[in-house]
Coordinates of C-alpha atoms and ligand atoms in Angstrom, one line a residue:
M1 CA 0.0 0.0 0.0
N2 CA 1.3 3.6 -0.4
E3 CA 1.0 6.6 1.9
R4 CA -2.5 7.7 0.7
E5 CA -3.9 4.2 0.8
I6 CA -2.9 3.5 4.2
I7 CA -4.1 7.1 5.5
D8 CA -7.2 6.6 3.9
S9 CA -7.6 3.1 5.0
E10 CA -7.1 3.8 8.6
N11 CA -9.3 6.8 8.5
K12 CA -12.1 4.6 7.1
L13 CA -11.7 1.6 9.1
M14 CA -10.4 2.8 12.7
A15 CA -12.6 4.8 15.3
N16 CA -11.9 8.1 14.7
V17 CA -10.6 8.9 18.4
F18 CA -7.2 9.9 17.7
A19 CA -5.8 13.3 16.6
K20 CA -3.7 11.9 13.7
K21 CA -0.8 13.6 12.0
P22 CA -0.5 12.6 8.2
I23 CA 2.9 10.7 8.6
V24 CA 3.0 6.7 7.9
I25 CA 5.8 5.5 10.3
E26 CA 7.2 2.4 9.0
R27 CA 10.3 1.6 11.1
G28 CA 12.8 3.1 14.0
K29 CA 16.0 2.6 15.5
G30 CA 17.0 4.2 18.8
A31 CA 15.5 7.8 18.6
I32 CA 15.0 7.8 15.1
V33 CA 11.9 6.8 13.2
W34 CA 11.4 6.7 9.3
D35 CA 8.2 7.1 7.4
I36 CA 7.0 5.2 4.6
N37 CA 8.9 7.2 1.9
G38 CA 12.3 6.7 3.7
K39 CA 12.1 10.4 5.6
E40 CA 13.8 10.3 8.7
Y41 CA 12.3 12.3 12.1
I42 CA 13.9 12.5 15.4
D43 CA 11.4 11.0 17.7
C44 CA 10.9 13.5 20.9
T45 CA 7.5 11.5 21.6
S46 CA 8.8 8.0 22.1
S47 CA 5.0 6.9 21.1
Y48 CA 3.7 9.0 23.9
G49 CA 6.6 7.8 26.3
V50 CA 6.4 4.2 25.4
A51 CA 9.6 3.7 23.4
L52 CA 11.8 4.9 26.3
L53 CA 14.6 2.5 25.7
G54 CA 14.7 3.5 22.0
H55 CA 12.7 1.9 19.0
S56 CA 13.3 -1.6 18.4
H57 CA 16.4 -2.2 20.8
P58 CA 18.4 -5.3 19.8
K59 CA 18.1 -6.6 23.2
I60 CA 14.3 -6.3 23.6
V61 CA 14.1 -7.8 19.8
K62 CA 16.3 -10.8 20.8
A63 CA 14.2 -11.3 24.0
V64 CA 10.8 -11.1 22.3
C65 CA 12.1 -13.2 19.2
E66 CA 13.4 -16.3 21.6
Q67 CA 10.1 -16.1 24.0
A68 CA 8.0 -15.9 20.8
H69 CA 9.4 -19.2 19.6
K70 CA 8.9 -21.0 22.9
L71 CA 5.5 -19.5 24.5
I72 CA 3.7 -16.6 23.7
S73 CA 0.7 -16.6 26.0
C74 CA 0.0 -18.3 29.5
H75 CA -3.0 -17.2 31.6
A76 CA -2.0 -16.2 35.1
G77 CA -4.2 -19.3 36.1
F78 CA -0.8 -21.2 35.4
Y79 CA 2.8 -20.5 36.6
N80 CA 5.3 -19.3 34.2
E81 CA 9.1 -18.5 34.6
K82 CA 9.3 -15.7 32.6
R83 CA 6.4 -14.0 34.5
T84 CA 8.2 -15.0 37.9
E85 CA 11.6 -13.6 36.5
F86 CA 9.8 -10.2 35.7
L87 CA 7.8 -9.8 38.9
Q88 CA 11.1 -10.5 40.9
K89 CA 12.8 -7.8 38.9
I90 CA 9.9 -5.2 39.3
T91 CA 9.3 -5.6 42.8
G92 CA 13.2 -5.6 43.2
I93 CA 13.3 -2.0 41.7
A94 CA 9.9 -0.5 43.0
P95 CA 10.1 1.9 45.8
K96 CA 10.7 0.4 49.0
G97 CA 8.3 -1.6 50.5
L98 CA 6.1 -2.0 47.5
D99 CA 6.4 -5.9 46.9
K100 CA 3.4 -7.2 45.3
A101 CA 2.0 -6.6 41.9
F102 CA -0.9 -6.9 39.5
L103 CA 0.0 -7.2 35.8
S104 CA -2.3 -5.9 33.3
N105 CA -1.9 -4.2 29.8
S106 CA -2.0 -0.5 30.0
G107 CA -1.8 2.8 32.0
A108 CA -5.4 3.0 32.5
E109 CA -5.7 -0.5 33.5
S110 CA -2.8 -0.1 36.0
V111 CA -4.9 2.9 37.5
E112 CA -8.2 1.1 37.6
C113 CA -6.4 -1.6 39.7
A114 CA -5.4 0.8 42.2
I115 CA -8.8 2.4 42.4
K116 CA -10.4 -1.0 43.2
L117 CA -7.5 -2.0 45.3
A118 CA -8.0 1.1 47.6
R119 CA -11.6 0.5 47.9
R120 CA -11.4 -3.0 48.6
S121 CA -8.3 -2.6 51.2
S122 CA -9.8 0.4 53.2
S123 CA -13.6 -0.5 52.8
K124 CA -13.9 3.0 51.8
P125 CA -15.3 4.5 48.6
E126 CA -13.8 8.0 48.0
I127 CA -10.8 8.6 46.1
I128 CA -9.3 12.3 45.9
A129 CA -7.5 13.2 42.6
L130 CA -6.0 16.5 41.4
M131 CA -7.7 19.1 39.2
G132 CA -5.5 18.9 35.7
A133 CA -4.9 15.4 36.5
F134 CA -4.6 12.7 33.5
H135 CA -5.1 9.1 34.5
G136 CA -6.3 7.5 31.3
K137 CA -10.0 6.9 29.7
T138 CA -11.6 3.7 30.9
M139 CA -14.5 4.6 33.2
G140 CA -12.7 4.4 36.5
A141 CA -9.5 6.0 35.3
L142 CA -11.7 8.5 33.5
S143 CA -13.6 9.4 36.6
A144 CA -10.0 10.5 38.1
T145 CA -9.1 12.3 34.9
W146 CA -9.7 16.1 35.1
D147 CA -10.4 17.5 31.5
K148 CA -14.2 18.0 31.0
K149 CA -13.8 17.4 27.3
Y150 CA -13.0 13.8 28.2
R151 CA -15.4 13.4 30.9
D152 CA -18.6 15.0 29.9
P153 CA -19.9 13.0 27.0
F154 CA -19.6 9.9 29.2
Q155 CA -21.4 11.0 32.5
P156 CA -22.3 9.7 34.8
L157 CA -18.9 8.4 35.9
V158 CA -17.7 6.4 38.8
P159 CA -19.2 8.0 41.8
E160 CA -17.0 9.5 44.9
I161 CA -14.1 10.2 42.8
R162 CA -13.5 14.2 43.2
H163 CA -10.8 16.6 42.3
I164 CA -9.0 19.3 44.5
P165 CA -6.6 22.0 43.3
P166 CA -3.1 20.8 43.1
D167 CA 0.0 21.7 45.0
N168 CA -2.3 23.1 48.2
L169 CA -2.1 20.9 51.2
E170 CA -4.8 22.8 53.2
K171 CA -7.2 22.0 50.3
A172 CA -5.9 18.6 50.6
R173 CA -6.5 18.2 54.3
E174 CA -10.2 20.0 53.8
A175 CA -11.1 17.4 51.3
I176 CA -10.6 14.3 53.6
T177 CA -13.9 12.7 54.8
D178 CA -14.6 9.4 56.9
R179 CA -15.3 7.9 53.4
T180 CA -11.7 8.7 52.0
A181 CA -9.8 5.5 50.6
A182 CA -7.0 7.5 49.1
F183 CA -5.1 10.2 47.1
L184 CA -4.5 9.4 43.7
V185 CA -1.7 11.7 42.3
E186 CA 0.9 12.0 39.3
P187 CA 4.2 13.0 41.0
I188 CA 4.6 15.3 37.7
R189 CA 1.3 16.0 35.7
G190 CA 2.2 15.1 32.1
E191 CA -0.8 15.8 30.3
G192 CA -1.6 18.5 32.3
G193 CA 1.3 20.4 31.0
I194 CA 4.4 18.8 32.5
R195 CA 3.7 20.5 36.2
V196 CA 6.2 20.0 38.8
P197 CA 5.0 20.1 42.2
P198 CA 6.7 22.6 44.8
D199 CA 9.0 20.9 47.0
G200 CA 7.2 19.9 50.2
Y201 CA 3.9 19.1 48.7
L202 CA 4.3 15.3 48.0
Q203 CA 6.1 15.1 51.5
G204 CA 3.2 17.0 53.0
L205 CA 0.5 14.6 51.3
R206 CA 2.6 11.6 52.6
E207 CA 2.5 13.0 56.2
L208 CA -1.2 14.0 55.8
C209 CA -2.0 10.4 54.7
N210 CA -0.1 8.8 57.5
E211 CA -1.9 11.1 60.0
K212 CA -5.3 10.2 58.5
G213 CA -4.7 6.7 57.6
I214 CA -5.4 7.1 54.1
L215 CA -3.7 5.5 51.1
L216 CA -1.3 7.3 48.8
I217 CA -1.3 6.4 45.2
F218 CA 1.2 7.5 42.7
D219 CA 0.6 7.3 39.3
E220 CA 3.7 7.0 37.5
V221 CA 2.7 5.7 34.2
Q222 CA 4.4 8.6 32.4
T223 CA 7.1 9.5 34.9
G224 CA 8.1 6.1 35.9
F225 CA 11.2 3.8 34.9
G226 CA 13.8 6.5 34.5
R227 CA 11.8 9.0 32.6
T228 CA 12.7 12.0 34.9
G229 CA 16.2 11.1 35.7
K230 CA 15.2 8.9 38.5
L231 CA 14.0 5.5 38.6
F232 CA 10.7 6.6 40.0
A233 CA 9.8 10.5 40.2
C234 CA 8.8 10.2 43.6
E235 CA 12.4 9.6 44.5
H236 CA 12.9 13.4 43.7
W237 CA 11.4 14.1 46.9
G238 CA 12.0 11.0 48.9
V239 CA 8.5 10.0 49.1
V240 CA 7.2 6.5 49.0
P241 CA 3.5 5.7 47.9
D242 CA 1.6 3.0 49.1
I243 CA 0.3 1.8 45.6
I244 CA 2.4 2.9 42.4
C245 CA 0.8 2.8 38.8
L246 CA 3.2 1.9 36.0
A247 CA 2.7 1.3 32.2
K248 CA 3.8 3.1 29.0
S249 CA 7.6 2.5 28.9
L250 CA 7.9 -0.9 31.0
A251 CA 8.1 -3.5 28.3
G252 CA 10.2 -1.9 25.5
G253 CA 7.0 -0.9 23.5
L254 CA 4.8 -3.9 24.2
P255 CA 1.6 -3.2 26.1
L256 CA 2.0 -3.7 29.9
G257 CA 0.5 -2.1 32.8
V258 CA 1.8 -2.9 36.5
T259 CA 0.2 -1.7 39.7
V260 CA 2.5 -2.3 42.8
A261 CA 1.7 -2.3 46.4
R262 CA 2.6 -3.2 49.8
E263 CA 2.2 -6.8 50.6
D264 CA -0.5 -5.8 53.2
I265 CA -2.6 -4.0 50.7
M266 CA -2.4 -6.2 47.8
S267 CA -3.2 -9.3 50.0
K268 CA -6.6 -7.7 50.6
F269 CA -7.6 -8.8 47.1
K270 CA -9.3 -12.2 47.0
V271 CA -9.3 -14.5 44.3
G272 CA -11.8 -13.2 41.5
D273 CA -11.6 -9.7 42.9
H274 CA -9.8 -8.5 39.7
S275 CA -8.2 -10.1 36.6
T276 CA -7.5 -9.5 33.0
T277 CA -7.0 -12.4 30.4
F278 CA -3.4 -11.2 29.4
S279 CA -1.9 -10.7 32.9
G280 CA 1.6 -11.2 32.7
S281 CA 1.9 -13.0 29.4
P282 CA 5.5 -14.4 28.9
L283 CA 6.1 -12.6 25.8
V284 CA 5.6 -9.4 27.3
C285 CA 7.3 -10.3 30.6
A286 CA 10.3 -11.5 28.6
A287 CA 10.5 -8.0 27.0
A288 CA 9.9 -6.2 30.2
S289 CA 12.6 -8.2 32.1
A290 CA 15.0 -7.2 29.3
G291 CA 14.1 -3.8 29.7
V292 CA 14.9 -3.7 33.3
D293 CA 18.1 -5.0 32.8
L294 CA 18.8 -2.5 29.8
L295 CA 17.9 0.3 32.2
I296 CA 20.4 -0.7 34.6
E297 CA 23.2 -1.9 32.6
E298 CA 23.3 1.1 30.2
N299 CA 22.8 3.6 33.1
L300 CA 19.8 5.1 31.2
V301 CA 18.5 6.9 34.5
E302 CA 21.6 8.7 34.8
R303 CA 21.5 9.4 31.2
A304 CA 18.0 10.9 31.4
A305 CA 19.2 13.2 34.2
N306 CA 22.2 14.4 32.3
L307 CA 20.8 14.8 28.9
G308 CA 17.7 16.0 30.3
A309 CA 19.6 19.1 31.8
Y310 CA 21.2 19.5 28.5
F311 CA 18.1 19.5 26.8
K312 CA 16.1 21.8 29.2
A313 CA 19.2 24.4 28.9
R314 CA 18.8 24.3 25.4
L315 CA 15.1 25.1 25.6
S316 CA 15.6 27.7 28.1
D317 CA 18.1 29.5 25.4
L318 CA 14.9 29.5 23.1
E319 CA 12.9 30.7 25.9
N320 CA 15.4 33.7 26.0
K321 CA 15.4 34.2 22.2
H322 CA 11.6 33.9 21.4
K323 CA 8.9 36.2 23.1
A324 CA 6.1 33.5 22.5
V325 CA 7.9 31.1 24.9
K326 CA 6.6 31.6 28.4
E327 CA 8.2 28.8 30.3
V328 CA 10.4 25.7 30.3
R329 CA 9.3 22.9 32.8
G330 CA 10.1 19.5 33.7
M331 CA 12.8 17.0 35.0
G332 CA 15.0 14.6 33.2
L333 CA 13.8 13.6 29.7
M334 CA 10.0 14.8 30.6
L335 CA 10.2 18.6 29.2
G336 CA 7.5 21.0 28.3
T337 CA 7.8 24.4 26.8
E338 CA 4.8 26.6 27.4
V339 CA 4.1 29.0 24.7
K340 CA 1.5 31.9 24.2
F341 CA -0.2 30.3 21.1
D342 CA -1.8 27.1 20.1
V343 CA 0.7 24.5 19.3
L344 CA -0.9 22.3 16.7
N345 CA 0.6 24.2 13.7
T346 CA 4.0 24.2 15.3
L347 CA 4.1 20.3 15.8
L348 CA 3.1 19.8 12.1
K349 CA 5.8 22.2 10.9
T350 CA 8.6 20.6 13.0
A351 CA 7.3 17.3 11.7
E352 CA 7.6 18.5 8.2
K353 CA 11.3 19.4 9.1
G354 CA 12.1 16.0 10.6
V355 CA 11.2 16.3 14.5
L356 CA 8.3 14.9 16.2
I357 CA 7.3 16.7 19.1
L358 CA 4.1 16.2 21.3
D359 CA 1.6 18.6 22.8
A360 CA 0.2 18.8 26.4
G361 CA -2.8 20.6 26.3
R362 CA -3.2 23.7 23.9
N363 CA -0.4 25.5 24.4
V364 CA 2.6 23.2 26.0
L365 CA 5.1 21.4 23.5
R366 CA 6.1 18.2 25.3
F367 CA 9.1 16.5 24.9
L368 CA 9.4 12.6 25.8
P369 CA 12.4 11.4 23.7
P370 CA 13.8 7.8 24.2
L371 CA 16.6 7.8 26.9
V372 CA 18.9 6.7 24.3
I373 CA 18.8 10.1 22.3
E374 CA 22.0 11.6 21.5
K375 CA 23.1 15.0 22.2
G376 CA 23.7 15.9 18.5
Q377 CA 20.0 14.5 17.9
I378 CA 18.8 17.0 20.5
D379 CA 20.7 19.7 19.0
R380 CA 19.0 19.0 15.8
A381 CA 15.7 18.9 17.2
I382 CA 16.5 22.5 19.0
T383 CA 17.6 23.8 15.6
V384 CA 14.4 23.1 13.8
L385 CA 12.3 24.2 16.7
D386 CA 14.2 27.5 16.8
S387 CA 13.6 27.9 13.0
V388 CA 10.1 27.2 13.2
L389 CA 9.3 29.6 16.3
G390 CA 11.1 32.2 14.4
E391 CA 9.1 31.8 11.0
D392 CA 5.9 31.9 13.5
E393 CA 7.0 35.1 15.1
N394 CA 7.7 36.5 11.9
A395 CA 4.2 35.5 10.5
R396 CA 2.4 37.1 13.6
T397 CA 4.5 40.4 13.3
S398 CA 4.0 40.4 9.4
G399 CA 0.0 40.1 10.6
S400 CA -0.7 36.9 9.1
S401 CA -1.7 34.2 11.8
P402 CA 0.5 31.1 11.8
N403 CA -2.2 29.1 13.8
Ligands
PLP1 C1 -0.2 9.5 34.0 C2 -1.0 8.7 32.9 N1 -1.7 7.8 33.6 C3 -2.6 6.9 32.9 C4 -2.3 7.0 31.4 C5 -3.1 6.2 30.6 O1 -2.3 5.2 30.0 P1 -2.8 4.4 28.6 O2 -3.1 5.1 27.6 O3 -1.8 3.4 28.6 O4 -4.2 3.7 29.0 C6 -1.5 7.9 30.9 C7 -1.5 8.2 29.4 O5 -1.0 9.2 28.9 C8 -0.9 8.8 31.8 O6 0.1 9.7 31.2

């Protein structure tokens, strides 16, 4: 099929729920992807944070190929060595004291599990989330997601999931009732615009939860696994949650969600309380184990911290140069640039010039490159963004709207 046929066919046959860019991506290596015409792009999206280890990393490919020849699926009603191996690895690296896991297939599912687990283990119904939060789009996760445009068409949502203003400990304290089971929080809000909490906020929430006997759930679906320059973002503030939700980058590109909790909490789930047919398939677990090994062997967390600091400094140069740039935010290789205009056109223009960037809301450019991105590739991405911001500025001052 040629490019046009693929685009037309996907548009016709697939539910029209994704804001698609007119690019047919065919293959990838490290931080580079190529489209069907052979055009090269620097991928600062990692497929929304999934390809954290780089596209088609040879060690992931090897692990997947070897396992595919042996056994692809094995229901969790049976035992499997690859699953056991991954469970040992993930509980080995999870924040201290979190040592029992449920395996699913996506970020939303890892949040669904956390919500059910909080209700089950506390026998209380209420979950408190933050305004601006994004936790996924299945009904439970959607109920904890803030944006009205995602929520309103699907009301009524799951009851007793409420939102409070972020970064405000007084509001958190006031929100607690005798029905509160848990706070559900992204340590750094991703979709909400790469919002880093002020120092003291997450520590304060932890203390509040301890004082009131309430669970603290961290959604690290986007921030986890080295993305922010620590293995888990909560380490930046030395805070350990009771339950952590992980997904996106865990299995080298394959779908995997993991909810890890303290043993005494996870043990409140009884047989039949929660399940999914694909839970911990040997194929996905083989990829995920290889991913954990890679992250450690190749010092990718440290690399994210160092290259992240470099990338952020280069973005800050653009902030100083272009009036339309308001602020640069983020940690490690999870970065955002807030601008004074709608970013959609900018993303299309940088793509045209060979750099893929994400949005986070209407006016934030979001950068989630693979941790294996090279300095030279960051420089190339900055050069392209610089020129597009310059063109937009010229268009604005000459009166024709770029967006
Ligand atoms: C913090 C957070 N939680 C949950 C999700 C939902 O993950 P998924 O799209 O895999 O369901 C996302 C997705 O972007 C996310 O960023």
